[in-house]
Amino acid sequence: MSKLTDYQVTLQIPAENLSANKKRGAIVSEPAIQVRRKGKGTQVWTIEKLENRLIDMRDLYQEWKEKIPEVRKLLGKRGDPFYEAQENHNLIGVANVFLECLFYDVKLQYAVPIISQQGEVAGRLHVEVMRVTGSVPERIAEGDDSSENSSESGSLEVTDNNGEIIHRAKKLSCRVKIKEATGLPPNLSNFVFCQYTFWDQCESTVAAPVVDPDVPSPQSKDAHFNVTFSHCKDYVVNVTEEFLEFISEGALAIEVWGHRCAGNGSSVWEVDSLHAKTRTLRDRWNEVTRRIEMWISIQELNEMGEYTAVELHQAKDVNTGGIFQLRQGHSRRVQVTVKPVQHSGTLPLMVEAILSVSVGGLTARSTKLQRGLDSYQKEEDDGGDMDSYQEEDLNCVRERWSDALIKRREYLDEQIQKISNKQEKTE
């Protein structure tokens, strides 16, 4: 029939098995059918889909054997059961966001890895989860009687720092944000969207992408695609024993779907290419690195009684950020800010606190060899580009010339005095 279609058996991980809520010990992978057609992309069918297609394949083959001329004319009008001509959408992978952060009043920002059905990292999904209103009781220690800590309605008691029982709100409001997906392969980068179901919601939530027509699509086969989302949704749930167990051990499984792009069907998503293509050193290094930036400012008490940052003069020869213009006799303090740099790595490194700040390497300032603080402000107007070493050399030369001129003047004064005191003077 000249279909030029090849079928092979492979293994893939179903979408439901990619969720972190899947029970451990169960079989993760299941057999699937890999469909290849010359000049087309690779498709993966389930066993059920192949069984349904086999019926249509046999019927079409039987008609093709009996009525060759008539069937060939109708092949273009009828659906082709041997290959899916128009695919709806394909699963890129699943990102699991653990919800243990809801126990604490802190915002979780994390680039969650997107795990594909081949068990590979297919990108990162940048999400944000936080608790908006309500409170969550501490997790019950193992061995405690749950009936002592819960009422008939299933609500738990909350105690403050003094041990007094506080009435806990029965409802909890939390917020889920999906910011962007990075590192996606371009062959499934056409209209990428996310889908998830939060706790006891009946319907799934869909996060649509922000489409920017001015941003061109990557053309390289090894390029990676980034998709921006503006999804933000608040959920109000009843705090029960089941919900507390879910957020302590479970995760929010976010499915990332995409449509296949034309011309990118034979990219890295083929199974053979996935096994043959090794991860680059840059990708591996990106998972174990995270850049942290530190900002330091010296603040002085101004006339209004407020601490304000002092002026910082940039100098080419100063590698510590610049020269702080401090004033004598003013009360001052040092402010240090440390935070991770965005898109500098995927290592989950967060700065919790700054324990101490030490200032060292102080040197006494020489008024002879260095200029006054006000002279730095005039440097840009004068157009001076000299560094500190050149200034010190010039100051040394200036002082030596001054000493030499003083000695020369004293010598000349002495000679003039001798001549003036001489009694017999000649021309």
Tab-separated table of C-alpha atoms in Angstrom:
chain	number	residue	atom	x	y	z
A	1	MET	CA	0.000	0.000	0.000
A	2	SER	CA	3.105	2.232	-0.050
A	3	LYS	CA	2.445	3.658	3.395
A	4	LEU	CA	6.158	3.719	4.328
A	5	THR	CA	5.188	3.376	7.980
A	6	ASP	CA	7.169	1.449	10.584
A	7	TYR	CA	5.855	0.235	13.964
A	8	GLN	CA	8.080	-0.648	16.900
A	9	VAL	CA	7.489	-1.514	20.532
A	10	THR	CA	8.928	0.859	23.128
A	11	LEU	CA	8.442	1.793	26.767
A	12	GLN	CA	7.044	5.052	28.067
A	13	ILE	CA	5.850	6.440	31.386
A	14	PRO	CA	2.139	7.320	31.481
A	15	ALA	CA	1.202	10.797	32.636
A	16	GLU	CA	-0.443	9.506	35.803
A	17	ASN	CA	2.759	7.660	36.758
A	18	LEU	CA	4.836	10.828	36.416
A	19	SER	CA	3.014	12.357	39.371
A	20	ALA	CA	4.771	12.284	42.740
A	21	ASN	CA	1.488	11.139	44.302
A	22	LYS	CA	1.877	7.752	42.615
A	23	LYS	CA	2.230	4.923	45.090
A	24	ARG	CA	5.703	3.531	45.333
A	25	GLY	CA	6.402	-0.011	44.268
A	26	ALA	CA	4.078	0.032	41.284
A	27	ILE	CA	5.299	-0.499	37.735
A	28	VAL	CA	6.176	2.895	36.289
A	29	SER	CA	6.632	2.158	32.580
A	30	GLU	CA	4.228	0.503	30.199
A	31	PRO	CA	4.608	-0.743	26.609
A	32	ALA	CA	3.734	1.605	23.772
A	33	ILE	CA	3.931	1.635	19.985
A	34	GLN	CA	6.331	3.938	18.197
A	35	VAL	CA	5.042	4.957	14.761
A	36	ARG	CA	7.447	6.263	12.136
A	37	ARG	CA	6.707	7.468	8.643
A	38	LYS	CA	9.283	8.610	6.129
A	39	GLY	CA	9.421	12.391	5.977
A	40	LYS	CA	7.158	12.742	9.034
A	41	GLY	CA	7.641	12.973	12.750
A	42	THR	CA	7.649	10.118	15.233
A	43	GLN	CA	4.442	9.315	17.106
A	44	VAL	CA	3.847	7.167	20.171
A	45	TRP	CA	0.569	5.289	20.449
A	46	THR	CA	-0.868	3.422	23.381
A	47	ILE	CA	-1.760	-0.249	23.092
A	48	GLU	CA	-5.473	0.596	23.217
A	49	LYS	CA	-5.118	3.067	20.368
A	50	LEU	CA	-3.298	0.508	18.233
A	51	GLU	CA	-5.992	-2.095	18.893
A	52	ASN	CA	-8.675	0.320	17.723
A	53	ARG	CA	-6.665	1.257	14.659
A	54	LEU	CA	-6.040	-2.391	13.724
A	55	ILE	CA	-9.705	-2.848	12.928
A	56	ASP	CA	-9.665	0.063	10.485
A	57	MET	CA	-6.333	-1.104	9.055
A	58	ARG	CA	-7.685	-4.581	8.299
A	59	ASP	CA	-10.841	-3.189	6.699
A	60	LEU	CA	-8.893	-0.777	4.533
A	61	TYR	CA	-6.400	-3.459	3.545
A	62	GLN	CA	-9.212	-5.830	2.584
A	63	GLU	CA	-10.801	-3.170	0.394
A	64	TRP	CA	-7.442	-2.386	-1.124
A	65	LYS	CA	-6.988	-6.043	-2.121
A	66	GLU	CA	-10.463	-6.349	-3.641
A	67	LYS	CA	-10.872	-2.964	-5.322
A	68	ILE	CA	-7.492	-1.531	-6.065
A	69	PRO	CA	-8.399	1.267	-8.528
A	70	GLU	CA	-11.417	2.549	-6.618
A	71	VAL	CA	-9.781	2.485	-3.203
A	72	ARG	CA	-6.668	4.335	-4.346
A	73	LYS	CA	-8.803	7.248	-5.492
A	74	LEU	CA	-10.567	7.427	-2.133
A	75	LEU	CA	-7.437	7.181	0.010
A	76	GLY	CA	-6.915	10.925	-0.089
A	77	LYS	CA	-10.475	11.592	1.106
A	78	ARG	CA	-10.672	8.975	3.837
A	79	GLY	CA	-8.819	9.040	7.135
A	80	ASP	CA	-5.497	7.228	7.251
A	81	PRO	CA	-5.564	4.670	10.100
A	82	PHE	CA	-1.851	3.898	9.687
A	83	TYR	CA	-0.669	7.342	10.800
A	84	GLU	CA	-2.147	10.248	12.758
A	85	ALA	CA	-2.228	13.063	10.234
A	86	GLN	CA	-3.316	15.785	12.671
A	87	GLU	CA	-2.320	15.403	16.288
A	88	ASN	CA	-4.172	17.437	18.876
A	89	HIS	CA	-1.434	17.927	21.452
A	90	ASN	CA	1.458	16.013	22.971
A	91	LEU	CA	2.545	15.671	26.566
A	92	ILE	CA	5.914	17.341	27.096
A	93	GLY	CA	6.193	16.242	30.705
A	94	VAL	CA	4.960	16.624	34.266
A	95	ALA	CA	6.320	19.045	36.894
A	96	ASN	CA	5.728	18.076	40.531
A	97	VAL	CA	5.524	20.935	43.047
A	98	PHE	CA	5.655	19.768	46.658
A	99	LEU	CA	3.279	21.701	48.910
A	100	GLU	CA	5.054	21.371	52.239
A	101	CYS	CA	5.697	25.130	52.116
A	102	LEU	CA	2.031	25.713	53.028
A	103	PHE	CA	2.881	24.733	56.597
A	104	TYR	CA	4.973	27.885	56.823
A	105	ASP	CA	4.219	31.499	56.026
A	106	VAL	CA	6.832	31.657	53.285
A	107	LYS	CA	6.695	31.933	49.519
A	108	LEU	CA	8.092	29.062	47.443
A	109	GLN	CA	9.782	30.039	44.181
A	110	TYR	CA	11.333	27.132	42.335
A	111	ALA	CA	12.215	26.056	38.815
A	112	VAL	CA	10.599	22.616	38.834
A	113	PRO	CA	12.078	20.071	36.395
A	114	ILE	CA	9.666	18.838	33.733
A	115	ILE	CA	10.016	15.047	33.468
A	116	SER	CA	9.079	13.603	30.093
A	117	GLN	CA	7.562	10.191	29.419
A	118	GLN	CA	11.039	8.925	28.582
A	119	GLY	CA	12.283	9.856	32.071
A	120	GLU	CA	14.357	12.796	30.796
A	121	VAL	CA	14.345	16.407	31.964
A	122	ALA	CA	12.486	18.270	29.191
A	123	GLY	CA	12.780	21.753	30.674
A	124	ARG	CA	11.981	23.757	33.777
A	125	LEU	CA	8.678	25.195	34.954
A	126	HIS	CA	9.031	28.301	37.122
A	127	VAL	CA	6.230	28.284	39.687
A	128	GLU	CA	5.349	30.135	42.873
A	129	VAL	CA	3.251	28.719	45.720
A	130	MET	CA	2.307	30.628	48.855
A	131	ARG	CA	-0.239	30.731	51.631
A	132	VAL	CA	-2.480	33.809	51.439
A	133	THR	CA	-4.828	33.549	54.418
A	134	GLY	CA	-5.557	31.051	57.138
A	135	SER	CA	-3.285	28.953	59.301
A	136	VAL	CA	-2.091	25.389	59.213
A	137	PRO	CA	-1.486	23.400	62.410
A	138	GLU	CA	1.768	21.650	62.986
A	139	ARG	CA	2.041	18.113	61.759
A	140	ILE	CA	1.001	15.511	64.284
A	141	ALA	CA	3.861	13.486	65.660
A	142	GLU	CA	3.847	9.789	64.957
A	143	GLY	CA	2.114	7.739	67.573
A	144	ASP	CA	-0.207	10.551	68.782
A	145	ASP	CA	-3.891	9.858	69.019
A	146	SER	CA	-5.570	11.841	66.279
A	147	SER	CA	-8.825	11.922	68.213
A	148	GLU	CA	-7.201	14.014	70.933
A	149	ASN	CA	-6.034	16.625	68.445
A	150	SER	CA	-9.163	16.842	66.331
A	151	SER	CA	-12.776	17.653	66.896
A	152	GLU	CA	-15.787	15.899	65.517
A	153	SER	CA	-15.743	18.154	62.447
A	154	GLY	CA	-12.178	17.159	61.627
A	155	SER	CA	-10.611	20.537	62.501
A	156	LEU	CA	-7.343	20.480	64.444
A	157	GLU	CA	-6.384	22.688	67.361
A	158	VAL	CA	-3.600	25.242	67.078
A	159	THR	CA	-1.540	26.467	70.020
A	160	ASP	CA	0.476	29.676	70.163
A	161	ASN	CA	3.950	30.127	71.636
A	162	ASN	CA	2.510	30.256	75.158
A	163	GLY	CA	0.734	26.938	74.724
A	164	GLU	CA	-2.752	28.414	74.634
A	165	ILE	CA	-5.260	26.944	72.215
A	166	ILE	CA	-6.223	29.247	69.368
A	167	HIS	CA	-9.312	28.745	67.265
A	168	ARG	CA	-8.038	27.810	63.843
A	169	ALA	CA	-9.849	28.910	60.721
A	170	LYS	CA	-11.378	25.937	58.939
A	171	LYS	CA	-10.488	27.291	55.526
A	172	LEU	CA	-7.134	27.970	53.968
A	173	SER	CA	-6.426	30.198	50.979
A	174	CYS	CA	-3.338	29.496	48.896
A	175	ARG	CA	-2.052	30.930	45.638
A	176	VAL	CA	-0.507	29.136	42.670
A	177	LYS	CA	1.454	31.074	40.058
A	178	ILE	CA	2.938	29.698	36.857
A	179	LYS	CA	5.490	32.167	35.501
A	180	GLU	CA	7.316	30.547	32.598
A	181	ALA	CA	8.657	27.331	31.125
A	182	THR	CA	12.290	27.314	30.032
A	183	GLY	CA	14.463	24.870	28.144
A	184	LEU	CA	11.632	23.309	26.132
A	185	PRO	CA	12.542	21.479	22.908
A	186	PRO	CA	11.349	23.429	19.868
A	187	ASN	CA	9.524	20.554	18.190
A	188	LEU	CA	6.709	20.753	20.773
A	189	SER	CA	6.890	24.483	21.409
A	190	ASN	CA	3.772	25.465	19.467
A	191	PHE	CA	1.084	26.738	21.866
A	192	VAL	CA	2.399	25.258	25.099
A	193	PHE	CA	-0.099	25.168	27.958
A	194	CYS	CA	-0.256	23.728	31.468
A	195	GLN	CA	-2.980	21.714	33.120
A	196	TYR	CA	-3.375	20.647	36.740
A	197	THR	CA	-5.984	19.753	39.350
A	198	PHE	CA	-5.587	21.233	42.830
A	199	TRP	CA	-6.626	18.953	45.682
A	200	ASP	CA	-10.409	18.390	45.577
A	201	GLN	CA	-11.228	20.541	42.552
A	202	CYS	CA	-13.658	18.850	40.181
A	203	GLU	CA	-12.363	20.467	37.008
A	204	SER	CA	-8.802	20.854	35.812
A	205	THR	CA	-7.210	24.288	35.625
A	206	VAL	CA	-5.595	25.294	32.333
A	207	ALA	CA	-2.835	27.913	32.143
A	208	ALA	CA	-2.609	29.456	28.682
A	209	PRO	CA	0.637	31.004	27.409
A	210	VAL	CA	1.282	34.671	26.745
A	211	VAL	CA	1.656	34.911	22.972
A	212	ASP	CA	4.078	37.580	21.754
A	213	PRO	CA	4.176	37.787	17.939
A	214	ASP	CA	7.316	39.937	18.032
A	215	VAL	CA	9.438	37.142	19.528
A	216	PRO	CA	10.738	34.810	16.784
A	217	SER	CA	10.847	31.063	17.240
A	218	PRO	CA	14.258	29.379	17.439
A	219	GLN	CA	15.302	27.760	14.175
A	220	SER	CA	18.216	25.639	15.390
A	221	LYS	CA	17.631	21.950	16.099
A	222	ASP	CA	19.542	22.175	19.382
A	223	ALA	CA	17.851	25.394	20.456
A	224	HIS	CA	15.608	25.589	23.503
A	225	PHE	CA	12.312	27.392	23.759
A	226	ASN	CA	10.945	29.572	26.568
A	227	VAL	CA	7.228	30.161	27.116
A	228	THR	CA	5.836	32.869	29.403
A	229	PHE	CA	2.647	32.399	31.426
A	230	SER	CA	0.593	34.893	33.405
A	231	HIS	CA	-1.354	32.333	35.394
A	232	CYS	CA	-2.302	33.186	38.970
A	233	LYS	CA	-5.154	31.560	40.851
A	234	ASP	CA	-6.200	31.390	44.495
A	235	TYR	CA	-7.746	28.272	46.003
A	236	VAL	CA	-9.806	28.053	49.186
A	237	VAL	CA	-9.815	24.590	50.744
A	238	ASN	CA	-11.090	23.052	53.943
A	239	VAL	CA	-8.301	22.113	56.321
A	240	THR	CA	-8.824	18.462	57.179
A	241	GLU	CA	-6.684	15.527	58.161
A	242	GLU	CA	-6.596	14.358	54.553
A	243	PHE	CA	-5.501	17.772	53.308
A	244	LEU	CA	-2.723	18.012	55.900
A	245	GLU	CA	-1.475	14.592	54.886
A	246	PHE	CA	-1.595	15.622	51.237
A	247	ILE	CA	0.478	18.801	51.653
A	248	SER	CA	2.973	17.061	53.918
A	249	GLU	CA	3.729	14.175	51.558
A	250	GLY	CA	2.004	14.889	48.243
A	251	ALA	CA	2.688	17.258	45.379
A	252	LEU	CA	0.837	19.311	42.805
A	253	ALA	CA	1.334	17.593	39.442
A	254	ILE	CA	1.343	20.138	36.597
A	255	GLU	CA	1.143	18.646	33.119
A	256	VAL	CA	2.877	20.593	30.346
A	257	TRP	CA	1.396	20.058	26.889
A	258	GLY	CA	2.493	21.314	23.498
A	259	HIS	CA	1.626	21.070	19.830
A	260	ARG	CA	4.128	19.768	17.334
A	261	CYS	CA	5.752	22.389	15.111
A	262	ALA	CA	6.188	21.861	11.396
A	263	GLY	CA	9.712	20.980	10.344
A	264	ASN	CA	10.761	19.850	13.807
A	265	GLY	CA	9.343	16.345	13.784
A	266	SER	CA	12.663	14.560	13.641
A	267	SER	CA	14.403	16.381	16.482
A	268	VAL	CA	15.654	15.142	19.827
A	269	TRP	CA	12.320	13.643	20.795
A	270	GLU	CA	12.977	10.510	18.838
A	271	VAL	CA	13.768	7.666	21.167
A	272	ASP	CA	16.979	6.708	19.385
A	273	SER	CA	18.204	10.282	19.555
A	274	LEU	CA	17.369	10.480	23.231
A	275	HIS	CA	19.526	7.448	23.981
A	276	ALA	CA	22.351	8.581	21.723
A	277	LYS	CA	22.392	12.242	22.743
A	278	THR	CA	24.232	12.862	25.998
A	279	ARG	CA	23.627	15.812	28.187
A	280	THR	CA	26.070	18.623	27.706
A	281	LEU	CA	28.424	19.788	30.407
A	282	ARG	CA	26.622	23.105	30.527
A	283	ASP	CA	23.306	21.475	31.412
A	284	ARG	CA	24.900	19.354	34.111
A	285	TRP	CA	26.783	22.299	35.558
A	286	ASN	CA	23.609	24.390	35.520
A	287	GLU	CA	21.925	21.949	37.915
A	288	VAL	CA	24.623	22.268	40.595
A	289	THR	CA	25.303	26.021	40.421
A	290	ARG	CA	23.499	29.145	41.576
A	291	ARG	CA	24.947	32.654	41.569
A	292	ILE	CA	24.403	34.871	44.598
A	293	GLU	CA	24.827	38.634	44.484
A	294	MET	CA	25.698	40.797	47.478
A	295	TRP	CA	24.904	44.499	47.812
A	296	ILE	CA	26.621	46.617	50.478
A	297	SER	CA	25.671	50.170	51.389
A	298	ILE	CA	26.900	52.408	54.213
A	299	GLN	CA	24.170	54.600	55.645
A	300	GLU	CA	24.628	57.775	57.663
A	301	LEU	CA	22.207	59.698	59.841
A	302	ASN	CA	21.098	62.806	57.957
A	303	GLU	CA	19.555	66.065	59.183
A	304	MET	CA	16.064	64.529	59.157
A	305	GLY	CA	17.108	61.799	61.555
A	306	GLU	CA	16.908	59.074	58.900
A	307	TYR	CA	19.585	56.696	57.694
A	308	THR	CA	20.364	57.276	54.025
A	309	ALA	CA	22.982	55.679	51.804
A	310	VAL	CA	26.147	57.728	51.389
A	311	GLU	CA	27.485	58.668	47.998
A	312	LEU	CA	29.612	56.039	46.307
A	313	HIS	CA	32.294	57.208	43.907
A	314	GLN	CA	33.270	54.753	41.170
A	315	ALA	CA	36.997	54.441	40.582
A	316	LYS	CA	38.792	52.330	38.019
A	317	ASP	CA	41.493	51.129	40.394
A	318	VAL	CA	39.076	50.132	43.186
A	319	ASN	CA	37.845	46.546	42.794
A	320	THR	CA	35.514	46.567	45.810
A	321	GLY	CA	32.733	48.567	44.198
A	322	GLY	CA	33.874	52.124	44.791
A	323	ILE	CA	34.879	54.696	47.405
A	324	PHE	CA	32.326	55.569	50.077
A	325	GLN	CA	32.156	59.297	50.764
A	326	LEU	CA	31.911	59.244	54.578
A	327	ARG	CA	31.593	62.306	56.799
A	328	GLN	CA	33.413	62.607	60.069
A	329	GLY	CA	31.404	62.483	63.250
A	330	HIS	CA	28.222	61.057	61.730
A	331	SER	CA	26.440	57.991	63.074
A	332	ARG	CA	26.403	55.267	60.452
A	333	ARG	CA	25.497	51.642	59.847
A	334	VAL	CA	26.196	48.987	57.210
A	335	GLN	CA	23.376	47.386	55.200
A	336	VAL	CA	24.093	44.078	53.444
A	337	THR	CA	21.668	42.399	51.029
A	338	VAL	CA	22.245	38.872	49.712
A	339	LYS	CA	19.934	37.231	47.168
A	340	PRO	CA	20.177	34.610	44.394
A	341	VAL	CA	20.497	35.788	40.814
A	342	GLN	CA	17.625	34.848	38.529
A	343	HIS	CA	18.380	32.403	35.698
A	344	SER	CA	21.877	31.714	37.056
A	345	GLY	CA	21.337	28.020	37.753
A	346	THR	CA	18.739	25.604	39.052
A	347	LEU	CA	20.396	24.612	42.329
A	348	PRO	CA	17.721	25.147	45.038
A	349	LEU	CA	19.954	27.433	47.117
A	350	MET	CA	18.127	29.997	49.242
A	351	VAL	CA	19.646	32.570	51.618
A	352	GLU	CA	18.019	32.244	55.031
A	353	ALA	CA	19.868	34.804	57.154
A	354	ILE	CA	23.079	36.836	57.476
A	355	LEU	CA	24.715	35.825	60.734
A	356	SER	CA	27.489	38.426	60.940
A	357	VAL	CA	29.180	41.196	58.996
A	358	SER	CA	32.877	41.944	59.471
A	359	VAL	CA	34.778	44.940	58.165
A	360	GLY	CA	38.515	44.526	57.731
A	361	GLY	CA	41.495	45.796	55.828
A	362	LEU	CA	41.230	49.361	57.115
A	363	THR	CA	44.104	51.706	56.250
A	364	ALA	CA	44.919	55.134	57.591
A	365	ARG	CA	44.297	57.950	55.152
A	366	SER	CA	47.235	60.257	54.499
A	367	THR	CA	46.235	63.862	53.887
A	368	LYS	CA	49.516	64.561	52.126
A	369	LEU	CA	49.511	61.726	49.646
A	370	GLN	CA	45.761	61.623	48.978
A	371	ARG	CA	43.318	64.243	47.904
A	372	GLY	CA	40.381	65.454	49.904
A	373	LEU	CA	36.993	63.832	49.562
A	374	ASP	CA	35.604	66.853	47.737
A	375	SER	CA	38.223	66.522	45.026
A	376	TYR	CA	36.702	63.214	43.857
A	377	GLN	CA	33.503	64.986	42.947
A	378	LYS	CA	35.417	67.361	40.648
A	379	GLU	CA	37.327	64.615	38.872
A	380	GLU	CA	34.672	63.957	36.233
A	381	ASP	CA	34.379	67.663	35.420
A	382	ASP	CA	38.147	67.994	35.106
A	383	GLY	CA	38.362	64.877	32.925
A	384	GLY	CA	41.065	63.213	35.038
A	385	ASP	CA	41.667	59.546	34.376
A	386	MET	CA	44.665	58.997	36.696
A	387	ASP	CA	44.675	56.159	39.147
A	388	SER	CA	45.892	56.303	42.752
A	389	TYR	CA	49.446	55.184	41.904
A	390	GLN	CA	49.902	58.030	39.447
A	391	GLU	CA	48.480	60.486	41.957
A	392	GLU	CA	50.883	59.320	44.664
A	393	ASP	CA	53.839	59.614	42.285
A	394	LEU	CA	52.814	63.107	41.268
A	395	ASN	CA	52.366	64.126	44.887
A	396	CYS	CA	55.802	62.745	45.743
A	397	VAL	CA	57.380	64.607	42.830
A	398	ARG	CA	55.524	67.761	43.841
A	399	GLU	CA	56.782	67.520	47.435
A	400	ARG	CA	60.342	66.886	46.310
A	401	TRP	CA	60.247	69.854	43.969
A	402	SER	CA	58.819	71.966	46.770
A	403	ASP	CA	61.618	70.894	49.124
A	404	ALA	CA	64.230	71.526	46.432
A	405	LEU	CA	62.809	74.979	45.709
A	406	ILE	CA	62.753	75.837	49.400
A	407	LYS	CA	66.387	74.787	49.790
A	408	ARG	CA	67.314	76.698	46.652
A	409	ARG	CA	65.539	79.792	47.934
A	410	GLU	CA	67.293	79.523	51.283
A	411	TYR	CA	70.633	79.176	49.507
A	412	LEU	CA	69.948	82.212	47.334
A	413	ASP	CA	68.826	84.247	50.336
A	414	GLU	CA	72.015	83.280	52.115
A	415	GLN	CA	74.178	84.323	49.151
A	416	ILE	CA	72.320	87.595	48.766
A	417	GLN	CA	72.769	88.287	52.470
A	418	LYS	CA	76.517	87.659	52.218
A	419	ILE	CA	76.835	89.998	49.268
A	420	SER	CA	74.849	92.718	50.995
A	421	ASN	CA	77.026	92.476	54.127
A	422	LYS	CA	80.287	92.695	52.171
A	423	GLN	CA	82.082	96.003	52.810
A	424	GLU	CA	84.163	96.221	49.661
A	425	LYS	CA	81.893	95.739	46.749
A	426	THR	CA	83.057	95.510	43.160
A	427	GLU	CA	81.171	95.540	39.963
